[in-house]
Coordinates of C-alpha atoms in Angstrom, one line a residue:
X1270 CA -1.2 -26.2 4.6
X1271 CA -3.0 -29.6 6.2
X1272 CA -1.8 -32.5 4.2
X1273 CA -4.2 -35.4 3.0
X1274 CA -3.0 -38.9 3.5
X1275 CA -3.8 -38.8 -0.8
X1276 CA -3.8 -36.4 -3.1
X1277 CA -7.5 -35.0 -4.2
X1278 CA -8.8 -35.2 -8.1
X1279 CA -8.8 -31.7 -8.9
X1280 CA -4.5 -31.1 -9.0
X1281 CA -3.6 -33.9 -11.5
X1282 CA -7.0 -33.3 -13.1
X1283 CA -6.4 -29.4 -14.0
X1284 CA -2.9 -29.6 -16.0
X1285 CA -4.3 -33.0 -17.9
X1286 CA -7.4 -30.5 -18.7
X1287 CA -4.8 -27.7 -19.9
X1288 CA -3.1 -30.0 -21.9
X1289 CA -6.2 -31.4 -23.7
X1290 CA -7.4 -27.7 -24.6
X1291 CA -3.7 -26.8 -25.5
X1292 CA -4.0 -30.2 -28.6
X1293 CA -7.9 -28.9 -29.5
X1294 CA -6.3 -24.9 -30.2
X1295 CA -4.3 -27.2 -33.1
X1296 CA -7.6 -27.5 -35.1
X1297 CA -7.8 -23.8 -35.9
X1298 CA -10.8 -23.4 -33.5
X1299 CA -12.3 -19.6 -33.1
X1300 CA -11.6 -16.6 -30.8
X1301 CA -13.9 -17.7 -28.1
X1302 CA -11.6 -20.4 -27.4
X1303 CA -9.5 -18.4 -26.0
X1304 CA -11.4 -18.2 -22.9
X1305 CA -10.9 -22.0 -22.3
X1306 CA -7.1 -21.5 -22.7
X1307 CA -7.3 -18.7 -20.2
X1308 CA -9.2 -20.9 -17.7
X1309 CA -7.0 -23.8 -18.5
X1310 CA -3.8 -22.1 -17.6
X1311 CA -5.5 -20.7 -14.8
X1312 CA -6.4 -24.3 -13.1
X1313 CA -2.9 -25.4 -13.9
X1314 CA -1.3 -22.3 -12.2
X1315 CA -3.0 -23.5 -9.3
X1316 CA -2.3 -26.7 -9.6
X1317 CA 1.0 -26.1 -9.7
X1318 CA 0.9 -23.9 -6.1
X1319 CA -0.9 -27.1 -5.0
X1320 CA 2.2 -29.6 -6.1
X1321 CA 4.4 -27.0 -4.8
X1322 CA 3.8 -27.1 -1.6
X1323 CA 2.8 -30.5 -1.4
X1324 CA 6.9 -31.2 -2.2
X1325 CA 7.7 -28.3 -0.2
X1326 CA 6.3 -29.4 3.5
X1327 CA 7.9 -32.9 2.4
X1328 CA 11.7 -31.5 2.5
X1329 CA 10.7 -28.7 5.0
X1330 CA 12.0 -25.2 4.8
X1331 CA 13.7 -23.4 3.7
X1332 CA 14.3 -26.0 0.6
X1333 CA 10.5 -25.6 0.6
X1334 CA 10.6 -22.2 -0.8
X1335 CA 13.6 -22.8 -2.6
X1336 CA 11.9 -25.5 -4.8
X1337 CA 8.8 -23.2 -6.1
X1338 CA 11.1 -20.3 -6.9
X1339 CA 13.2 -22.3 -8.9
X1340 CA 9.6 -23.6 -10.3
X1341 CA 8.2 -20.8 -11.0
X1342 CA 11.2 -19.5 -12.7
X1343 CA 11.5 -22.2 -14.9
X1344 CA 8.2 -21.3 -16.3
X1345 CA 9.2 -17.9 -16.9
X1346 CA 12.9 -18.6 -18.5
X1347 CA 10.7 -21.3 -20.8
X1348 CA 8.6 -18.6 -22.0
X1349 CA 11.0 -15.9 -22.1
X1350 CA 13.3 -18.3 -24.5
X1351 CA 10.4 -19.6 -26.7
X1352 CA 9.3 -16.2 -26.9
X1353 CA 12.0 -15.1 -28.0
X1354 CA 13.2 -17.6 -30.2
X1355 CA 9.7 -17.2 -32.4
X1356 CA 9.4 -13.2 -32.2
X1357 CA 12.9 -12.6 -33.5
X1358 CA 14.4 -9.1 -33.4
X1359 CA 11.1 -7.4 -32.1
X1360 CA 11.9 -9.1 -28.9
X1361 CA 15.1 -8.0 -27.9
X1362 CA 13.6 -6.1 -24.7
X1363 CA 11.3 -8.9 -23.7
X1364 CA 13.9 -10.4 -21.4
X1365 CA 14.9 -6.9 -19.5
X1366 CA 11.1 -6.2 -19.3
X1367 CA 9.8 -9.2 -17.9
X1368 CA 12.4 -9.6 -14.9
X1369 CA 12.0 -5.8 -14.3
X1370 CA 8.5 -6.5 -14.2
X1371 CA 8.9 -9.5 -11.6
X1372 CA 11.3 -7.6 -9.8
X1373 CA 8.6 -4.7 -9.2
X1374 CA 5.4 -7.2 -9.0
X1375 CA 7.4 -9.1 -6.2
X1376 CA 8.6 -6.2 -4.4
X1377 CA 6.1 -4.0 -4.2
X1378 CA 3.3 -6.0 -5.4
X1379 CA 3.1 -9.2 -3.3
X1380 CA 5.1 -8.1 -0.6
X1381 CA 2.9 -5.3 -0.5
X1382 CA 0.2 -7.6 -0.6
X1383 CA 1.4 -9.6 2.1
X1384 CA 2.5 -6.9 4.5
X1385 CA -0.9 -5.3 4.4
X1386 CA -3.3 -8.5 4.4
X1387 CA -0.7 -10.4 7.2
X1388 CA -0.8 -6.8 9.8
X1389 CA -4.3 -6.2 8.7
X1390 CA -5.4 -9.8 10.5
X1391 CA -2.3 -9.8 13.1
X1392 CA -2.0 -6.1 13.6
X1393 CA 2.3 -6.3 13.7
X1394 CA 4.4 -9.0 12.0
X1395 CA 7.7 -10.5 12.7
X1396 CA 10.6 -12.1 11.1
X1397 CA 14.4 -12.9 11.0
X1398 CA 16.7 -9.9 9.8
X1399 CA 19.8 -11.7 8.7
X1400 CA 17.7 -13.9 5.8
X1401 CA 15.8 -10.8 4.6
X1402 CA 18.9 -8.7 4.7
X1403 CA 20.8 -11.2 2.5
X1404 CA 18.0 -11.6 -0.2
X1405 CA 18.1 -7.9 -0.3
X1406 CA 21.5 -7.2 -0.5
X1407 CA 21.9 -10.5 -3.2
X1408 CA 19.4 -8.4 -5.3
X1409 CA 20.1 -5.0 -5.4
X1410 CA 23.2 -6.5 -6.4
X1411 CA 22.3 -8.5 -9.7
X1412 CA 19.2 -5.8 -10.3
X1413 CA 21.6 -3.1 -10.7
X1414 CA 24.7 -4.9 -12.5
X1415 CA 22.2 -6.1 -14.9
X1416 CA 19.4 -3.8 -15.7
X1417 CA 21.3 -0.4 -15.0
X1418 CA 25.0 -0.8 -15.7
X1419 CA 24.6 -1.4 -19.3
X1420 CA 23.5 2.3 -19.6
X1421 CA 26.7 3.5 -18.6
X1422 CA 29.0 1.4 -20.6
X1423 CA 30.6 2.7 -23.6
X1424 CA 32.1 -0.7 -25.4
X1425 CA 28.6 -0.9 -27.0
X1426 CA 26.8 2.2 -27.8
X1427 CA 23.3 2.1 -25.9
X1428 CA 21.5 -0.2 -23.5
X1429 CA 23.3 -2.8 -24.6
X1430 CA 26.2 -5.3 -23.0
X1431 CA 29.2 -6.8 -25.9
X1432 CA 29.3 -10.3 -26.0
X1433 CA 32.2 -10.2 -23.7
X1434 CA 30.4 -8.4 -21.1
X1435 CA 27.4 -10.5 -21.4
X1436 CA 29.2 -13.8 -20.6
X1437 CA 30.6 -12.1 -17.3
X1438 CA 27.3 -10.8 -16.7
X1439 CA 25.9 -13.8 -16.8
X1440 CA 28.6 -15.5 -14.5
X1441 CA 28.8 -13.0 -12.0
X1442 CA 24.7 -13.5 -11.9
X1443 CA 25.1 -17.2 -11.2
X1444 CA 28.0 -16.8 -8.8
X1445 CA 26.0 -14.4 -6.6
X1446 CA 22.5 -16.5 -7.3
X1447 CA 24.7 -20.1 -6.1
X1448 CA 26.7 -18.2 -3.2
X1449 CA 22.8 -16.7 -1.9
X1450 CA 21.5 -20.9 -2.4
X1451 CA 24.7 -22.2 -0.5
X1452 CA 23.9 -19.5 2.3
X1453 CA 20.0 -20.6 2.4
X1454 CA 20.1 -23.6 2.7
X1455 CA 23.6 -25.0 4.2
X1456 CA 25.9 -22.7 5.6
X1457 CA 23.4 -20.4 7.4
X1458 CA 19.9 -22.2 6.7
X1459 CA 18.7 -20.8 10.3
X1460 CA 18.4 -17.2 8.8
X1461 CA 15.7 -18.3 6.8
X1462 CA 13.8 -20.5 9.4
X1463 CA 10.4 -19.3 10.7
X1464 CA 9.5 -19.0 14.3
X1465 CA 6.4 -21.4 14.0
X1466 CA 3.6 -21.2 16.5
X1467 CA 3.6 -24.1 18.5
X1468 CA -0.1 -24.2 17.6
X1469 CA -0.4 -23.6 13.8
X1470 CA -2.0 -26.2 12.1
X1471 CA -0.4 -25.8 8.9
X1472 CA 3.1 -25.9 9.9
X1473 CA 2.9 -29.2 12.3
X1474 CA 0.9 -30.9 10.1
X1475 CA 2.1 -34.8 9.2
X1476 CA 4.0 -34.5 6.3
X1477 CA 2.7 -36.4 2.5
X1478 CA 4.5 -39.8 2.6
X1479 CA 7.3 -40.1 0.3
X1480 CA 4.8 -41.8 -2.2
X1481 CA 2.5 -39.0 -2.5
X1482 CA 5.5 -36.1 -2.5
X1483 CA 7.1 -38.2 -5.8
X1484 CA 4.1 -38.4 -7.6
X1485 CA 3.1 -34.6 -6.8
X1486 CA 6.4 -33.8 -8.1
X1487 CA 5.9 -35.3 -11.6
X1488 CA 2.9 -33.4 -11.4
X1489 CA 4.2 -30.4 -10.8
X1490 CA 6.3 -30.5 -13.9
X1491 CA 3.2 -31.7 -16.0
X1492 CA 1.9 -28.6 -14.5
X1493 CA 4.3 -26.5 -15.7
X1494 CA 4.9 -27.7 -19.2
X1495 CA 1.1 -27.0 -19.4
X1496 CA 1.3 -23.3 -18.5
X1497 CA 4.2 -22.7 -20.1
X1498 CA 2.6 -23.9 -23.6
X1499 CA -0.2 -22.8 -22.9
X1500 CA 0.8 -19.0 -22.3
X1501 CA 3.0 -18.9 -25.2
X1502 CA -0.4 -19.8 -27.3
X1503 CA -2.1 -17.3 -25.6
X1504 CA 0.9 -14.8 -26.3
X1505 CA -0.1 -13.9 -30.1
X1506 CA -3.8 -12.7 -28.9
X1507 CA -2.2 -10.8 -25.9
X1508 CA 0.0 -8.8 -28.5
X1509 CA -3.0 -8.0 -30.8
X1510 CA -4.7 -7.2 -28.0
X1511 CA -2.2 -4.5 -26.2
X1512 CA -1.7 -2.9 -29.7
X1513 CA -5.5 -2.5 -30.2
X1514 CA -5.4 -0.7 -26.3
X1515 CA -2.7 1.4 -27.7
X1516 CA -0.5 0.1 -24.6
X1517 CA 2.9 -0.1 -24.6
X1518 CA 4.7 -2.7 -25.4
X1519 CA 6.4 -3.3 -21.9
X1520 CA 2.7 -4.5 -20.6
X1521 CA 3.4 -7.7 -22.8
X1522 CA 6.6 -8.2 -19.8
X1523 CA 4.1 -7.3 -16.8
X1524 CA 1.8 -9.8 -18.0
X1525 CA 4.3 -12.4 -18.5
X1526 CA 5.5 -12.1 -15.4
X1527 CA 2.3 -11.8 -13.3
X1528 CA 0.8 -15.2 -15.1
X1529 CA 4.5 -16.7 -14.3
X1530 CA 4.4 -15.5 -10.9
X1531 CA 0.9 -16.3 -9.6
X1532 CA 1.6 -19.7 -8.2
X1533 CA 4.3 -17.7 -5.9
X1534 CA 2.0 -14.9 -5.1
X1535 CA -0.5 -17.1 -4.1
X1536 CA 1.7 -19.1 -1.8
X1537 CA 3.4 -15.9 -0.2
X1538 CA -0.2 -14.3 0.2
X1539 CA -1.4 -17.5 2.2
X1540 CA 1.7 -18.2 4.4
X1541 CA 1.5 -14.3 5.7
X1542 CA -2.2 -14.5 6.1
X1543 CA -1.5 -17.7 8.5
X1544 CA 1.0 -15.6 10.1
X1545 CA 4.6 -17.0 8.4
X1546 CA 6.0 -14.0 7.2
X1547 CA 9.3 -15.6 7.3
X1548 CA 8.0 -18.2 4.5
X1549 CA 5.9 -15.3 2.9
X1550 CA 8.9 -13.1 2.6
X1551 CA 11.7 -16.7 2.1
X1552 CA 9.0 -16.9 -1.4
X1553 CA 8.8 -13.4 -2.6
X1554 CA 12.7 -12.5 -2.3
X1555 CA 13.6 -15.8 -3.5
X1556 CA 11.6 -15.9 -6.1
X1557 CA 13.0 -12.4 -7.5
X1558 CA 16.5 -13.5 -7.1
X1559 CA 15.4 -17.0 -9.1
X1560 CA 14.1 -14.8 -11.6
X1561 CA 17.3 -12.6 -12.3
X1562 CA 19.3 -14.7 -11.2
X1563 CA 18.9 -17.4 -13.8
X1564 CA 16.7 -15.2 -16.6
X1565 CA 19.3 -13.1 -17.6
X1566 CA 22.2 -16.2 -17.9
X1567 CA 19.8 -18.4 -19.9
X1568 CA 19.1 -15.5 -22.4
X1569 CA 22.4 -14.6 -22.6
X1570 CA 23.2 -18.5 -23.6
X1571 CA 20.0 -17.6 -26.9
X1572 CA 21.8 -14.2 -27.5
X1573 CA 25.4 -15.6 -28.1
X1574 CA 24.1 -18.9 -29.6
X1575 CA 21.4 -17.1 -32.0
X1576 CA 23.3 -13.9 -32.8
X1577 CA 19.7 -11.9 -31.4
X1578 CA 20.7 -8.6 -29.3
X1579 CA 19.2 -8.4 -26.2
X1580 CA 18.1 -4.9 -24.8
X1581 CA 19.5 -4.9 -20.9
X1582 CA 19.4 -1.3 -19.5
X1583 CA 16.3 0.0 -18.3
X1584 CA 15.0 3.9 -19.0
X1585 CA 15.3 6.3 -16.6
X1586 CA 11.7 5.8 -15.1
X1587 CA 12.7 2.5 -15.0
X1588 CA 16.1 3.3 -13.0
X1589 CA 14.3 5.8 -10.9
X1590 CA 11.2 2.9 -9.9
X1591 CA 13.7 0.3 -9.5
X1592 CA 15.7 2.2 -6.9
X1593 CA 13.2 3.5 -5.2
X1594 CA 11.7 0.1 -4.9
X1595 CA 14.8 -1.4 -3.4
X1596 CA 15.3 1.4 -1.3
X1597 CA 11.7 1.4 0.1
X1598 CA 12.2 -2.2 0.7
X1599 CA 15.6 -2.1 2.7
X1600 CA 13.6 0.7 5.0
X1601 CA 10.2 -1.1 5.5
X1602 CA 12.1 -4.3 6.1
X1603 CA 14.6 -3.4 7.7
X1604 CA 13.2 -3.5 11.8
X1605 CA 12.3 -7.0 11.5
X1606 CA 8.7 -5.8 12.5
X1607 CA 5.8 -4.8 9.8
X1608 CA 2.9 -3.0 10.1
X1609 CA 0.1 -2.0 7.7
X1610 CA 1.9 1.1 6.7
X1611 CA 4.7 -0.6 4.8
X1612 CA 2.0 -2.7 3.0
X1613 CA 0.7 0.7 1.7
X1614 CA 3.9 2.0 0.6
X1615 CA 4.9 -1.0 -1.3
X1616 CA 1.3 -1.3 -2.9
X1617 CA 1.6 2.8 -3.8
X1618 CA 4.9 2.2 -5.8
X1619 CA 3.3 -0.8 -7.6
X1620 CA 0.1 1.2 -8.3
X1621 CA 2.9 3.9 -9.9
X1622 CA 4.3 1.5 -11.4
X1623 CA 1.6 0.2 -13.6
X1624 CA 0.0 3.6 -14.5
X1625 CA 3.7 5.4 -15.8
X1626 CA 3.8 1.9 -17.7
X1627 CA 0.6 2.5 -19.4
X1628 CA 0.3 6.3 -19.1
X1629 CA 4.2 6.6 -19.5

């Protein structure tokens, strides 16, 4: 991304704008409104990709990365939470649902994305094996201790964890998410380093002063208080409006997790397009580990605190997709080479994915 010496209007103009149209939906205004929400989430989505990696090409990579996953997940343990909080027992799957859904959307979706959009312009694509190997490894790991274990337990009858086994859940899901930060970014920070060209614009570009990196830091979190709020006002017409489709209810997750996951997408999509599939792929993995990783401890902390169940264990299309999808990926990224084809197998899966949720 080419850095200006000072920020431009439209970044700390968009979440302002989101939070002004989130006070006016206070005074009972009509349907059509709605659309303004829509639009004013959207400019603080991007906003918030625009902050991002203003802060990110400050501190360099791979903290970079590491600092919009842990952004973007934020958003979506925010929602998640208040979500939950409000809907009561009806939401006890919301949770499992919407990391299954970011796991699958990352996986398949944006790296699919990436991998056919990044070979499409460069024909064949290159990055480190260790990094991608550990991010893979980290979250087949958590994936399957968390949303496929709790079928097969038999201290609580169904897809369900005890208390007990939800607290070490929960810890053994922050141990593995700490131990997989530690090895990014200190003990073996090279794995996740891109091979820059020596001529890429975007990657030698002078970095923000300190000045401008602070204040697009604050902004990012205005940003994300702003889409946070303002998806959870647009979650009551999203409900009406997947019952009136006759859709499941799992969509509500998808969509969560897609609004949630946009500012990453975006990012991933642009660094493989420039040709930094290492940073494409440091973003999508990352962010999926983010989103396990510290999703399923912070609603444990509402289930043990509010007495709610929470629904863990996935169905057996579910299982089936999910390990499938982790399989696929250890294959496709498993040469440290890409090509379009594994761009059209991920995408495949995620087209699968979506139509068995909607036609299940």
């Amino acid at each position: 991304m080419k850095m200006l010496k000072s920020l431009p209007v439209w970044p700390l103009a968009a979440p302002l704008a989101g939070w002004l149209l989130l006070f006016g939906s206070t005074f009972n205004v009509g349907g059509a409104y709605q659309i303004l929400l829509v639009a004013g989430l959207i400019g603080s989505v991007l906003a918030a990709v625009y902050h991002a990696e203003v802060v990110a090409h400050r501190i360099g990579e791979p903290y970079g990365t590491l600092v919009l996953a842990l952004a973007v997940t934020l958003i979506e343990v925010a929602l998640i939470v208040s979500l939950m909080l409000a809907g009561g027992p009806e939401t006890t799957g919301l949770a499992r649902d919407t990391v299954f859904a970011a796991i699958m959307i990352i996986l398949n979706g944006i790296v699919g994305i990436c991998l056919l959009l990044g070979a499409g312009r460069h024909r064949e694509q290159t990055f480190g094996l260790l990094g991608v190997s550990a991010s893979l490894a980290t979250l087949a790991a958590i994936a399957i201790l968390t949303l496929v274990l709790p079928n097969y337990t038999s201290s609580a009858a169904g897809p369900y964890y005890n208390s007990s086994q939800l607290i070490f859940i929960a810890v053994i899901s922050l141990v593995l998410y700490g131990t997989f930060v530690l090895v990014q970014t200190v003990r073996h920070r090279d794995y996740f380093l891109p091979k820059e060209a020596v001529g890429d614009e975007e990657v030698h570009a002078t970095p923000p002063t300190p000045t401008v990196a602070w204040v697009s830091a604050g902004a990012l979190l205005v940003c994300l208080g702003a889409v946070v709020l303002l998806a959870k006002s647009l979650a009551p017409a999203l409900e009406t409006a997947i019952a009136a489709m006759g859709a499941p209810k799992t969509l509500v997750g998808i969509v969560i997790a897609a609004i949630v996951l946009l500012p990453e997408g975006l990012a991933a999509v642009r660094a493989a397009r420039a040709n930094r599939l290492q940073t494409s792929l440091n973003l999508a993995l990352g962010s999926a580990l983010a989103s396990i990783g510290l999703t399923i401890p912070a609603v444990v902390v509402v289930s043990l605190a509010t007495g709610l169940t929470i629904t863990l264990g996935l169905d057996i299309k579910s299982t089936v997709l999910l390990l499938l999808s982790l399989m696929v990926a250890t294959l496709s990224l498993g040469t440290g080479r890409t090509t379009v084809m594994q761009g059209t197998v991920h995408l495949v899966i995620f087209a699968v994915y979506l139509f068995t949720t909607i036609v299940p």
